[in-house]
CSV table of C-alpha atoms in Angstrom, one decimal:
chain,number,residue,atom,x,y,z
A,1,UNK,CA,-34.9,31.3,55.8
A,2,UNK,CA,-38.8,32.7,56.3
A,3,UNK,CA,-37.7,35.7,55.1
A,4,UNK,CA,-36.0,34.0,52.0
A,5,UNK,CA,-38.8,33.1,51.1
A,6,UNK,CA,-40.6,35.9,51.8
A,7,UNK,CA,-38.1,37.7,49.4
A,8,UNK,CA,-36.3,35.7,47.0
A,9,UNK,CA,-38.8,33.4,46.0
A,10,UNK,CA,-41.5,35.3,44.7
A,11,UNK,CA,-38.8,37.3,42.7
A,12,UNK,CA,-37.7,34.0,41.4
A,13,UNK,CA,-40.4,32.5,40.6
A,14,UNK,CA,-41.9,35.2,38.9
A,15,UNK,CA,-38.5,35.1,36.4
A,16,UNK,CA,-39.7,31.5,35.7
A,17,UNK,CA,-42.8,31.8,34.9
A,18,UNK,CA,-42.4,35.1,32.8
A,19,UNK,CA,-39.9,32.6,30.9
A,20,UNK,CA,-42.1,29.6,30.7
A,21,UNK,CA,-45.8,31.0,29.8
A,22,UNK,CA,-43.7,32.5,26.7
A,23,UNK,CA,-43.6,28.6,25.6
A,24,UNK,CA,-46.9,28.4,25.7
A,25,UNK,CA,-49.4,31.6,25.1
A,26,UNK,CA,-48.1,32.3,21.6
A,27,UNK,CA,-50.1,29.0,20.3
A,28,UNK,CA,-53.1,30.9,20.2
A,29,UNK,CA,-52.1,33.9,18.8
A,30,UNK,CA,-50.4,32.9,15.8
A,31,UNK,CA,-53.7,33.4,13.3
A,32,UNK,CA,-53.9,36.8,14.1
A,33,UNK,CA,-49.9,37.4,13.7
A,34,UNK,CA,-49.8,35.6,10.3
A,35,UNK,CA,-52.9,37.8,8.9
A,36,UNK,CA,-50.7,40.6,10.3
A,37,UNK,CA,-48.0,40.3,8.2
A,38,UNK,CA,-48.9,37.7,5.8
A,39,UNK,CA,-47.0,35.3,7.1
A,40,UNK,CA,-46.7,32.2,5.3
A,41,UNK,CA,-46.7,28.2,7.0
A,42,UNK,CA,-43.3,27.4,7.8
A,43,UNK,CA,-42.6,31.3,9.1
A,44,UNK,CA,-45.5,31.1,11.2
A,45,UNK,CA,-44.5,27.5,12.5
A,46,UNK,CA,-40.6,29.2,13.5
A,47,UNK,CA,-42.5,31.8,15.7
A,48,UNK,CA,-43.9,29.0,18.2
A,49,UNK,CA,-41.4,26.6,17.5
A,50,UNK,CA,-38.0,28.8,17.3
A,51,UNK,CA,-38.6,29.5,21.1
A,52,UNK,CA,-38.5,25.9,22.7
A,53,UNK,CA,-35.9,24.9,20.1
A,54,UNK,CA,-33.1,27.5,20.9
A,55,UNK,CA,-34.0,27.0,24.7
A,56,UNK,CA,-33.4,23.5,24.8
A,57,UNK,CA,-30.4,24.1,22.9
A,58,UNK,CA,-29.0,26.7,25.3
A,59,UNK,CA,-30.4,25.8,28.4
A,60,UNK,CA,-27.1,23.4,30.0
A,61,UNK,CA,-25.0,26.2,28.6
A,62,UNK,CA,-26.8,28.8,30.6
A,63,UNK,CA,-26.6,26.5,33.5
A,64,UNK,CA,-23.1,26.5,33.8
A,65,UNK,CA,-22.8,30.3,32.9
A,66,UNK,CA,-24.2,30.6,36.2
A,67,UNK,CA,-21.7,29.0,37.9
A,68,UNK,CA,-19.4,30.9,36.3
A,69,UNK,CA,-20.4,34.8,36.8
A,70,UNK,CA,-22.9,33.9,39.4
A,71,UNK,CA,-26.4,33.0,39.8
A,72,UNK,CA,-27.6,36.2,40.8
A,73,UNK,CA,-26.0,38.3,37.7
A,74,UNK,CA,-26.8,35.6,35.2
A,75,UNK,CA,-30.6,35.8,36.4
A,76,UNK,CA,-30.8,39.7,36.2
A,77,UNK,CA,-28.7,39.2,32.8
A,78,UNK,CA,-31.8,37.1,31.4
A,79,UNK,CA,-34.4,39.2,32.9
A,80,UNK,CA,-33.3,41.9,31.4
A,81,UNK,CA,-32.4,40.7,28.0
A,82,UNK,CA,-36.2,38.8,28.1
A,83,UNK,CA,-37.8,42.0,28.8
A,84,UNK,CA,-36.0,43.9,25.8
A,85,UNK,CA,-37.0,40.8,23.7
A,86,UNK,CA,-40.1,40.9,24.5
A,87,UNK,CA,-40.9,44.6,24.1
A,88,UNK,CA,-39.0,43.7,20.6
A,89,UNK,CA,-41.5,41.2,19.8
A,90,UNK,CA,-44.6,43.1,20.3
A,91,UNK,CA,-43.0,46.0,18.5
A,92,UNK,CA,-41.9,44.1,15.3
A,93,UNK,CA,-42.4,46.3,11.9
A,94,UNK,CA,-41.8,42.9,10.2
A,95,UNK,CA,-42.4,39.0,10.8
A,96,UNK,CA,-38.7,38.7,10.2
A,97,UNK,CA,-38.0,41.1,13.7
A,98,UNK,CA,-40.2,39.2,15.6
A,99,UNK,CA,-38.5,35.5,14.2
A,100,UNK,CA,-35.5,37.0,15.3
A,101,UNK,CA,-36.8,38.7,18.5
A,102,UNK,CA,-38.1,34.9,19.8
A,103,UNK,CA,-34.6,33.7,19.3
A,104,UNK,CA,-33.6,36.3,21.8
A,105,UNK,CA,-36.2,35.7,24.1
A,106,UNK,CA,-35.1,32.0,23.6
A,107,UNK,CA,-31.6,32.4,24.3
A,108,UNK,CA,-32.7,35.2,27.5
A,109,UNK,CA,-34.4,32.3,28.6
A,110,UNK,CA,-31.7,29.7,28.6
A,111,UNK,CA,-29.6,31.7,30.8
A,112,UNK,CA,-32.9,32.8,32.8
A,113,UNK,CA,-34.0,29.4,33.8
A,114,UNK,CA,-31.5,27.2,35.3
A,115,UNK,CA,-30.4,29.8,37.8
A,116,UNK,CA,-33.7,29.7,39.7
A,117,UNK,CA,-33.9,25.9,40.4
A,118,UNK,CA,-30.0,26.4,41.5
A,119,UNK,CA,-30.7,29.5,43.2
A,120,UNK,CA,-33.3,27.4,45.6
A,121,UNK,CA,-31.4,24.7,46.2
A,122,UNK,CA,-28.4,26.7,47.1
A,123,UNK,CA,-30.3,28.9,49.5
A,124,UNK,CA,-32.7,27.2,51.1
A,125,UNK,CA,-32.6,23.7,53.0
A,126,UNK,CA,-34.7,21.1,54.9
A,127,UNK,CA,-38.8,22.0,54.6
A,128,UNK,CA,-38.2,25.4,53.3
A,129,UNK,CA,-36.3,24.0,50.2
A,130,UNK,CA,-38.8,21.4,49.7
A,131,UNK,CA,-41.9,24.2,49.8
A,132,UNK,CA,-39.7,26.2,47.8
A,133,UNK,CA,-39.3,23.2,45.4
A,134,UNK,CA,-42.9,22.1,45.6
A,135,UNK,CA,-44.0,26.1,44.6
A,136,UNK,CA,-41.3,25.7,41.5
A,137,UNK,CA,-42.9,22.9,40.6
A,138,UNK,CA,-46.5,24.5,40.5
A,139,UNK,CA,-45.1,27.1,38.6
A,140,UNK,CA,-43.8,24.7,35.9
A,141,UNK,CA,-47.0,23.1,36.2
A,142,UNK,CA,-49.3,25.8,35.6
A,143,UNK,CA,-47.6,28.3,33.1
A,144,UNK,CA,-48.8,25.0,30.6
A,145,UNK,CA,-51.7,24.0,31.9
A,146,UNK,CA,-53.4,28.2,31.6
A,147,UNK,CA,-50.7,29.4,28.9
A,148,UNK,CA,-52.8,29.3,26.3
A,149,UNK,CA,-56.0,30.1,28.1
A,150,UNK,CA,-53.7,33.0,29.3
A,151,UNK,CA,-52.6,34.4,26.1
A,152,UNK,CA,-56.7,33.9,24.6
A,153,UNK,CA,-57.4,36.2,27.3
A,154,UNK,CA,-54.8,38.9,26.9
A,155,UNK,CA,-55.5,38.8,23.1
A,156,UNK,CA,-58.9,39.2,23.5
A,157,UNK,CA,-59.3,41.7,26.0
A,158,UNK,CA,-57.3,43.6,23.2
A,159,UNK,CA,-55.1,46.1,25.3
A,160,UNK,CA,-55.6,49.0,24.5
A,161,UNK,CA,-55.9,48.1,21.1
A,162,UNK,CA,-52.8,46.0,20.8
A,163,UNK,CA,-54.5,42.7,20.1
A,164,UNK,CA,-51.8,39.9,19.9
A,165,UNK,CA,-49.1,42.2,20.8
A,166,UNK,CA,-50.1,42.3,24.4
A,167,UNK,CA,-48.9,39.0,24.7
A,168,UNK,CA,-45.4,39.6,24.3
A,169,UNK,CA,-45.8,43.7,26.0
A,170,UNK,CA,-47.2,42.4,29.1
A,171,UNK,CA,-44.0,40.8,29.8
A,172,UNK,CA,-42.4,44.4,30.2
A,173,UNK,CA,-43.8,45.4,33.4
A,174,UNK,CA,-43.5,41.8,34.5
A,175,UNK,CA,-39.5,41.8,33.9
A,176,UNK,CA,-38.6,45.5,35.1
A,177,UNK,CA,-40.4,44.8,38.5
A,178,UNK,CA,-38.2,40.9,38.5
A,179,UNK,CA,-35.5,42.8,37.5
A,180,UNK,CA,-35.6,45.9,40.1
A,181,UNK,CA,-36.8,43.4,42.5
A,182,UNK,CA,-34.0,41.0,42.3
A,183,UNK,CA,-31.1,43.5,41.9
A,184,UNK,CA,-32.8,44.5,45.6
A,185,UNK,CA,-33.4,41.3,47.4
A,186,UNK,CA,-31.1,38.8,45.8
A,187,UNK,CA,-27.9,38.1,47.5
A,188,UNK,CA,-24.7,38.3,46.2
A,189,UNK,CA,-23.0,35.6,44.2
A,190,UNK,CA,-19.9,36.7,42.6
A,191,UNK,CA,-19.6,32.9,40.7
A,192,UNK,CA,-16.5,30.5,40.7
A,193,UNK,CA,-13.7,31.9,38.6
A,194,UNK,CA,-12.1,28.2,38.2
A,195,UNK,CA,-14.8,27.4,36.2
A,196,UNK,CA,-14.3,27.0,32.0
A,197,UNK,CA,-17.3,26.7,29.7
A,198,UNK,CA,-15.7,24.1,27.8
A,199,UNK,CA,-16.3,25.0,23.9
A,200,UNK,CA,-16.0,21.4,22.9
A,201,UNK,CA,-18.7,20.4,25.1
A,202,UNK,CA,-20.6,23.2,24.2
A,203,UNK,CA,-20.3,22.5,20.3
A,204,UNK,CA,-21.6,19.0,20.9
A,205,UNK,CA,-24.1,19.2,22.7
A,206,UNK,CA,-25.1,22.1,20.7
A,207,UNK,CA,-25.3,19.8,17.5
A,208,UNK,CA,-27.0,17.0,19.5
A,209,UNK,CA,-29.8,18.8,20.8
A,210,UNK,CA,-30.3,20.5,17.0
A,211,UNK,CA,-30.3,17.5,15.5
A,212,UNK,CA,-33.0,15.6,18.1
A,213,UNK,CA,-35.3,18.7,18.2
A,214,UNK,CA,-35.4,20.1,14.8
A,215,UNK,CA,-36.7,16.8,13.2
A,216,UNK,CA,-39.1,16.2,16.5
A,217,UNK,CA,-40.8,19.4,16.1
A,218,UNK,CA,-41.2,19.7,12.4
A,219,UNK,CA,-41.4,15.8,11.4
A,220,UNK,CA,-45.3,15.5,12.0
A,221,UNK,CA,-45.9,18.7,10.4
A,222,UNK,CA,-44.3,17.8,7.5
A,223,UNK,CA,-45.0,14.1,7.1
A,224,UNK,CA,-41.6,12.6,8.5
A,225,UNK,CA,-39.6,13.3,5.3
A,226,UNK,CA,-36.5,12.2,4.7
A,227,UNK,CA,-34.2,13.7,6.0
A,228,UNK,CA,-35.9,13.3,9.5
A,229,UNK,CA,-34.6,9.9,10.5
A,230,UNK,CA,-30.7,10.2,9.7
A,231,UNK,CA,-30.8,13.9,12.0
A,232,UNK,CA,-32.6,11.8,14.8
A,233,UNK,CA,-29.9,9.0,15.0
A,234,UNK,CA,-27.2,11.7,14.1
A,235,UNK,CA,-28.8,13.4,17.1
A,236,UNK,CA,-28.5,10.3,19.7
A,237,UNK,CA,-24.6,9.9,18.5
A,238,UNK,CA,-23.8,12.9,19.1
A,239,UNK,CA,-25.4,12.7,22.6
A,240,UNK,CA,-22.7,9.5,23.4
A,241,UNK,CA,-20.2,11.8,22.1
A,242,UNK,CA,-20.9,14.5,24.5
A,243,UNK,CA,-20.9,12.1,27.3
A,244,UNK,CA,-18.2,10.3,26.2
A,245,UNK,CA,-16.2,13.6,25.6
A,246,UNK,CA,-17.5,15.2,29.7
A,247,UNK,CA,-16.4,11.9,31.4
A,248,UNK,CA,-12.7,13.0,30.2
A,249,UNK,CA,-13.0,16.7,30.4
A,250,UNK,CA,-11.2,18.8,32.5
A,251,UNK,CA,-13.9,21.5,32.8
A,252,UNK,CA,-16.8,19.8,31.8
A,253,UNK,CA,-20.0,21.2,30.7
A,254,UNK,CA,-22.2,19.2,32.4
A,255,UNK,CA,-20.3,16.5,35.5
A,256,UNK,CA,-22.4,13.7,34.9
A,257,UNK,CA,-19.7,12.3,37.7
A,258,UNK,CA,-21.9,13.6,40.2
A,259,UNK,CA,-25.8,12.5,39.4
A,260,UNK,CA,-24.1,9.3,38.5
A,261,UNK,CA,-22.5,8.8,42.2
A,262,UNK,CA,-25.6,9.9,43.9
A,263,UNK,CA,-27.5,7.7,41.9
A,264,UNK,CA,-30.2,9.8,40.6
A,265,UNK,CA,-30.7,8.5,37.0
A,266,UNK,CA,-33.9,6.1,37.8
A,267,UNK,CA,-35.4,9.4,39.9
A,268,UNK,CA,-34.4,12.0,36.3
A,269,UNK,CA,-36.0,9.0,33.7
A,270,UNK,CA,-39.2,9.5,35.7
A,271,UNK,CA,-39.5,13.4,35.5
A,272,UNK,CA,-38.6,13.1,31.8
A,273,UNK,CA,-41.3,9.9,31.2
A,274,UNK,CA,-44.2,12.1,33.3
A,275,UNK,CA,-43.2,15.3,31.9
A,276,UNK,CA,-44.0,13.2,28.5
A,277,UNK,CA,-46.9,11.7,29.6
A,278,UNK,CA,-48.4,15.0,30.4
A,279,UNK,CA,-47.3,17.0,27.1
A,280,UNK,CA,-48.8,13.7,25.3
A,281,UNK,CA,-52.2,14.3,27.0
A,282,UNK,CA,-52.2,18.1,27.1
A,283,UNK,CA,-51.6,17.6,23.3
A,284,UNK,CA,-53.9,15.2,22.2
A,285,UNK,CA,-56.4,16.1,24.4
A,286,UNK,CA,-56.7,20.1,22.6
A,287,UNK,CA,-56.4,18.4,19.5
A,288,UNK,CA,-59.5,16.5,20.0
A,289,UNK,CA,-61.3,19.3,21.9
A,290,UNK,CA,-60.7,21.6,19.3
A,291,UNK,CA,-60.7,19.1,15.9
A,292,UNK,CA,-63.2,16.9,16.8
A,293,UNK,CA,-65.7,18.8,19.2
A,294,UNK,CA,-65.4,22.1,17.7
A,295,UNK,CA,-64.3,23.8,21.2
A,296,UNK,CA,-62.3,27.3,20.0
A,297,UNK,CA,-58.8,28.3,21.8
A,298,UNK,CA,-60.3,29.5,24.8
A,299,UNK,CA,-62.8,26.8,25.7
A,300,UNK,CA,-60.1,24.1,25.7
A,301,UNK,CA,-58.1,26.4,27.7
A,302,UNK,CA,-60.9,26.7,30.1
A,303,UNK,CA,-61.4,22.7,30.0
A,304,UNK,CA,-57.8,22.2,31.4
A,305,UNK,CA,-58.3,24.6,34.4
A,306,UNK,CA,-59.4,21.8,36.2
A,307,UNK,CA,-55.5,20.0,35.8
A,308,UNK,CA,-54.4,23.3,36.8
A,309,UNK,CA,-56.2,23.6,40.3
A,310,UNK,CA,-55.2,20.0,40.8
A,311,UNK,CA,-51.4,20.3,40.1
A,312,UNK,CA,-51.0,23.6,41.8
A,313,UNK,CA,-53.4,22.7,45.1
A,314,UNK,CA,-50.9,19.2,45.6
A,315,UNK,CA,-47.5,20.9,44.9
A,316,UNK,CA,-48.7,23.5,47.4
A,317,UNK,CA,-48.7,20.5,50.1
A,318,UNK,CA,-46.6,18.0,48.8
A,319,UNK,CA,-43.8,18.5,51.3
A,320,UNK,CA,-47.1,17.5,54.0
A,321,UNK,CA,-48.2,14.5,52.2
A,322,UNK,CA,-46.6,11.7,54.1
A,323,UNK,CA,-45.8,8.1,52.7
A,324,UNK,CA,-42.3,6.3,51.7
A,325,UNK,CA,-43.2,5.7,47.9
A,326,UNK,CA,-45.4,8.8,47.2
A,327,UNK,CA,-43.6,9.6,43.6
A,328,UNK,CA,-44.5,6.1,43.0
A,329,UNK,CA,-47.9,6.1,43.9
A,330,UNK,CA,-48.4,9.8,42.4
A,331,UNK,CA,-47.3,8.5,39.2
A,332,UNK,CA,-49.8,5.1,39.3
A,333,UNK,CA,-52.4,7.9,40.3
A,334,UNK,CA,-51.3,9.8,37.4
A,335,UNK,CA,-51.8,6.2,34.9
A,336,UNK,CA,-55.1,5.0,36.3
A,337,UNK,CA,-57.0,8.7,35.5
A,338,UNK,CA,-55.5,8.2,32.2
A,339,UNK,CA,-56.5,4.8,32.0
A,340,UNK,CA,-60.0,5.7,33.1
A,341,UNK,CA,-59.8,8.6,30.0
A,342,UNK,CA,-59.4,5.6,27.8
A,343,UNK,CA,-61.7,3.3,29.0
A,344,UNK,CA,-64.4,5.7,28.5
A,345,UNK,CA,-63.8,6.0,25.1
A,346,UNK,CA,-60.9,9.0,25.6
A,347,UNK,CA,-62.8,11.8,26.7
A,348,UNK,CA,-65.9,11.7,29.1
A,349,UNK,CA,-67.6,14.8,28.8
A,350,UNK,CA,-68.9,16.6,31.8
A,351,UNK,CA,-66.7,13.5,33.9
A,352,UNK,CA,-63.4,15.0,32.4
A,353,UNK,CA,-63.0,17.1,34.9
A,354,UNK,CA,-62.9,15.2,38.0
A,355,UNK,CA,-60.8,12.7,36.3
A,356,UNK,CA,-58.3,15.6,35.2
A,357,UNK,CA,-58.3,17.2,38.4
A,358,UNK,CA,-57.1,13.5,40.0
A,359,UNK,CA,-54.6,13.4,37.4
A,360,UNK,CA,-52.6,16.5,37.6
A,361,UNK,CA,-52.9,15.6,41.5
A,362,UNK,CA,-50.9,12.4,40.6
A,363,UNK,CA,-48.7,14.2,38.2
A,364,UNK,CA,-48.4,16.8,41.5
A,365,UNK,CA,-47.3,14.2,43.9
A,366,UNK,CA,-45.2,11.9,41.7
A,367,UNK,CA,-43.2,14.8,40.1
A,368,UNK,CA,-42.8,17.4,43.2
A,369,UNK,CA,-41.5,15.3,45.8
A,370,UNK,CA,-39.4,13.0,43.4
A,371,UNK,CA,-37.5,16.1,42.6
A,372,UNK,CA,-36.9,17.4,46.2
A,373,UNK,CA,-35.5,14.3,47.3
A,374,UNK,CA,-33.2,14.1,44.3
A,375,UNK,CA,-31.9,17.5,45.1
A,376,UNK,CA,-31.0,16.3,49.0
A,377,UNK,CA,-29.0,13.6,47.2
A,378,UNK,CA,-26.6,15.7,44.9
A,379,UNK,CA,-25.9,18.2,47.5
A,380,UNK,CA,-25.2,22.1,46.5
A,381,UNK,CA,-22.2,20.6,44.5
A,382,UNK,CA,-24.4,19.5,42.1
A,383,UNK,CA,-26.6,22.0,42.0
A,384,UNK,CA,-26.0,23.3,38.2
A,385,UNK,CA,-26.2,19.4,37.0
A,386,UNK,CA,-29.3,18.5,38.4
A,387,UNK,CA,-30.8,21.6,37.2
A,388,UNK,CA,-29.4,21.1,33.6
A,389,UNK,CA,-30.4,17.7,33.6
A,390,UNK,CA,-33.8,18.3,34.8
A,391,UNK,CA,-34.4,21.1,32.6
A,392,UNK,CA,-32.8,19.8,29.1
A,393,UNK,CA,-34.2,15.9,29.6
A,394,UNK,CA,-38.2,16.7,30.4
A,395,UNK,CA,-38.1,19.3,27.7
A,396,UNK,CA,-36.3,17.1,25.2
A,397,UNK,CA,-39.4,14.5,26.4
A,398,UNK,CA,-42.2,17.2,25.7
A,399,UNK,CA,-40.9,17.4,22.2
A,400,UNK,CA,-40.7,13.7,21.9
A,401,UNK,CA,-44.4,12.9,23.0
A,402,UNK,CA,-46.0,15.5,21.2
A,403,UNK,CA,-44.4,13.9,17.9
A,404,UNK,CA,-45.1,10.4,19.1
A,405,UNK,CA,-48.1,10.8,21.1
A,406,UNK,CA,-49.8,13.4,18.4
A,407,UNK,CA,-48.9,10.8,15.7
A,408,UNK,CA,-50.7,8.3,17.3
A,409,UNK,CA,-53.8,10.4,17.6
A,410,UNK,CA,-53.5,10.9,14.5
A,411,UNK,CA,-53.4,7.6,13.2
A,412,UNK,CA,-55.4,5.6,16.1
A,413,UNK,CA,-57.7,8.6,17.4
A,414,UNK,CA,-57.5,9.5,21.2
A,415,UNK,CA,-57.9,6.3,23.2
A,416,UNK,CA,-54.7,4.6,21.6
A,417,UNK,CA,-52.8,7.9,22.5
A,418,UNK,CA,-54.4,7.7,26.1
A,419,UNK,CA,-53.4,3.9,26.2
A,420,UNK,CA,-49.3,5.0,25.1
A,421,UNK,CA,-49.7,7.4,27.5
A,422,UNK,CA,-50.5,5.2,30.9
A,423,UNK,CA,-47.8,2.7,29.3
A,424,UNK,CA,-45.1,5.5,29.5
A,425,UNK,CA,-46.5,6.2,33.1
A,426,UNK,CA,-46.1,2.6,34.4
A,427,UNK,CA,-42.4,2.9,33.6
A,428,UNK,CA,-42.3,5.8,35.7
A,429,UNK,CA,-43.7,4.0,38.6
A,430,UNK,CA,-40.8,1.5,38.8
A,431,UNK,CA,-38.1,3.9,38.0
A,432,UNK,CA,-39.3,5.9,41.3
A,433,UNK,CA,-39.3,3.2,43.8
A,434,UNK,CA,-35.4,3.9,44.6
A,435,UNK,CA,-36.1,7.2,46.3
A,436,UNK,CA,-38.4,6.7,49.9
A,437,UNK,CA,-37.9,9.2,52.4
């Protein structure tokens, strides 16, 4: 197992964050690509958002693909399908090529993804699983909390003369080294030929998750037209229909059967309520930095280092930290540093970043070990549905809380975000007091 993670780990997580800083770093790059090609609005807005939208779309789908042809081919598969992506991307002779090349990264990224959370829990177990889990979840934790400080950086250091293209080209040495790496070190798993991919669940779920997202990520932008509220309650129909249509499937998609016997719900509304709390702050907080103070890209980049440190450092050790109820208390730790944000008037200057770096230690230890104790729950047989779940349902609540928690900066300013926030959070305490060691 040492030498697991020795091996495959690295390999692994290097996949996922390759995949998930790609989310992130092309924020502060899209000035420079829409003087480029004279890009107008709405084009420039499908480069950032065409990404997240076609991976949450994909992303159960790509989970059970795994199962299907096996973890370790559908990883490589991704890798290498992201790495010709990318190179696509920061090759593009038009704006149209590179829209077209994120959708591929997108979809490379869907089938990417799911495989490494299933890949851990399948081969590791005990402590190794829940350090392997616990370095996942720093991962996750840090490609947002330095993506966009990440892609300033790369952009400005202006490679050799590449300037926002690096962003997307440094992802080709990254991938062939996953990729030779993984075809190397990663063991064999031929898949389960019994499993179907179920097109009807596919098409449904499919339309759901188009219908939620599209309006989430665009609505703000363009002053919640129309059109907006019909997709969203289209959206949650089609989300009953789904489950409605699994419960009775055959081959299902996604067997809700097995989170629902091992009685992991409470434990998945948490992940999804702090992953929103902590897209809601991230969110507001650059929006103030950067609207109200005047801080550029980088600087409130740099400002959020100190979340980064916190999260990473308390993921590192959260399988050491002892105490029954630590999600619960995490996520209270998580609310009160929020709370403090608010009471001193949103942001507190040089006193930001203590309070950020207790934060994301919260966020660390309520999220981390919530998620390793779900996984001992559902076993290795559900695996691919606890990864789906915990992929599609905290993404699907970024999107949400930058829509609702962004709107209410708008309208309120930054403490009446802050104060939403640490309401969301106090949800998430009660929903993780089901899961003690």
């Amino acid at each position: 197992m040492r030498t697991a993670q020795r091996t495959v780990l690295p390999i692994l997580l290097a996949g996922q964050a390759m995949a998930s800083l790609d989310a992130n770093v092309v924020t502060v790059v899209l000035p420079s690509i829409q003087r480029a090609y004279g890009a107008d609005g709405a084009t420039v807005q499908l480069i950032a958002t065409g990404y997240g939208l076609t991976l949450g779309v994909l992303i159960v789908t790509g989970a059970r693909l795994g199962d299907m042809i096996g973890h370790r081919r559908a990883f490589l598969s991704g890798v290498a399908l992201f790495t010709a992506a990318s190179a696509l991307c920061g090759l593009a002779p038009s704006v149209a090529v590179l829209v077209a090349a994120r959708v591929a990264q997108a979809v490379a990224g869907a089938l990417l993804i799911p495989q490494v959370f299933s890949l851990i829990q399948l081969r590791f177990a005990g402590r190794a699983r829940e350090r392997a889990v616990g370095l996942y979840s720093m991962v996750l934790g840090l490609c947002v909390a330095v993506g966009q400080l990440f892609g300033g950086l790369l952009a400005g250091a202006d490679l050799p003369g590449l300037g926002w293209r690096a962003v997307f080209l440094i992802n080709l040495p990254i991938g062939l080294f996953v990729f030779a790496s993984g075809r190397r070190t990663l063991p064999a798993d031929e898949g389960d030929r019994s499993v179907r991919l179920d097109p009807a669940g596919v098409a449904l779920l499919t339309a759901a998750m188009l219908a939620l997202t599209v309006p989430l990520m665009l609505g703000r932008q363009y002053g919640w037209p129309a059109w907006t509220w019909p997709a969203l309650l289209t959206g949650a129909g089609l989300l009953v229909a789904f489950a409605r249509h699994e419960s009775g499937a055959a081959a299902p998609l996604l067997d809700l059967r097995l989170v629902l016997r091992a009685g992991i719900v409470p434990g998945l509304v948490n992940c999804c309520l702090v992953a929103a709390a902590y897209a809601g702050l991230i969110f507001s907080l650059t929006l103030h930095l950067q609207g109200e103070l005047g801080v550029g890209p980088l600087g409130a980049g740099l400002a959020f280092l100190p979340y980064a440190v916190g999260f990473g450092g308390t993921s590192l050790l959260a399988h050491r930290l002892p105490g029954r109820h630590l999600p619960a208390v995490g996520t209270a730790v998580f609310a009160a540093a929020v709370a403090l944000l608010a009471a001193g008037g949103g942001w507190l200057g040089a006193w930001s970043a203590p309070v950020l770096l207790v934060a994301s230690a919260g966020h660390a230890a309520g999220y981390t070990p919530l998620i390793a104790r779900l996984t001992r729950r559902v076993g290795p047989e559900g695996a691919s549905a606890l990864t789906a779940l915990n992929s599609t349902g905290p993404m699907l609540a970024q999107v949400t809380a930058v829509a609702v928690f962004g709107g209410l900066y708008l309208s309120g300013g930054l403490v009446w975000a802050e104060i939403a926030i640490v309401a969301t959070l106090a949800v998430g305490v009660r929903c993780c007091l089901p899961y003690p060691d």
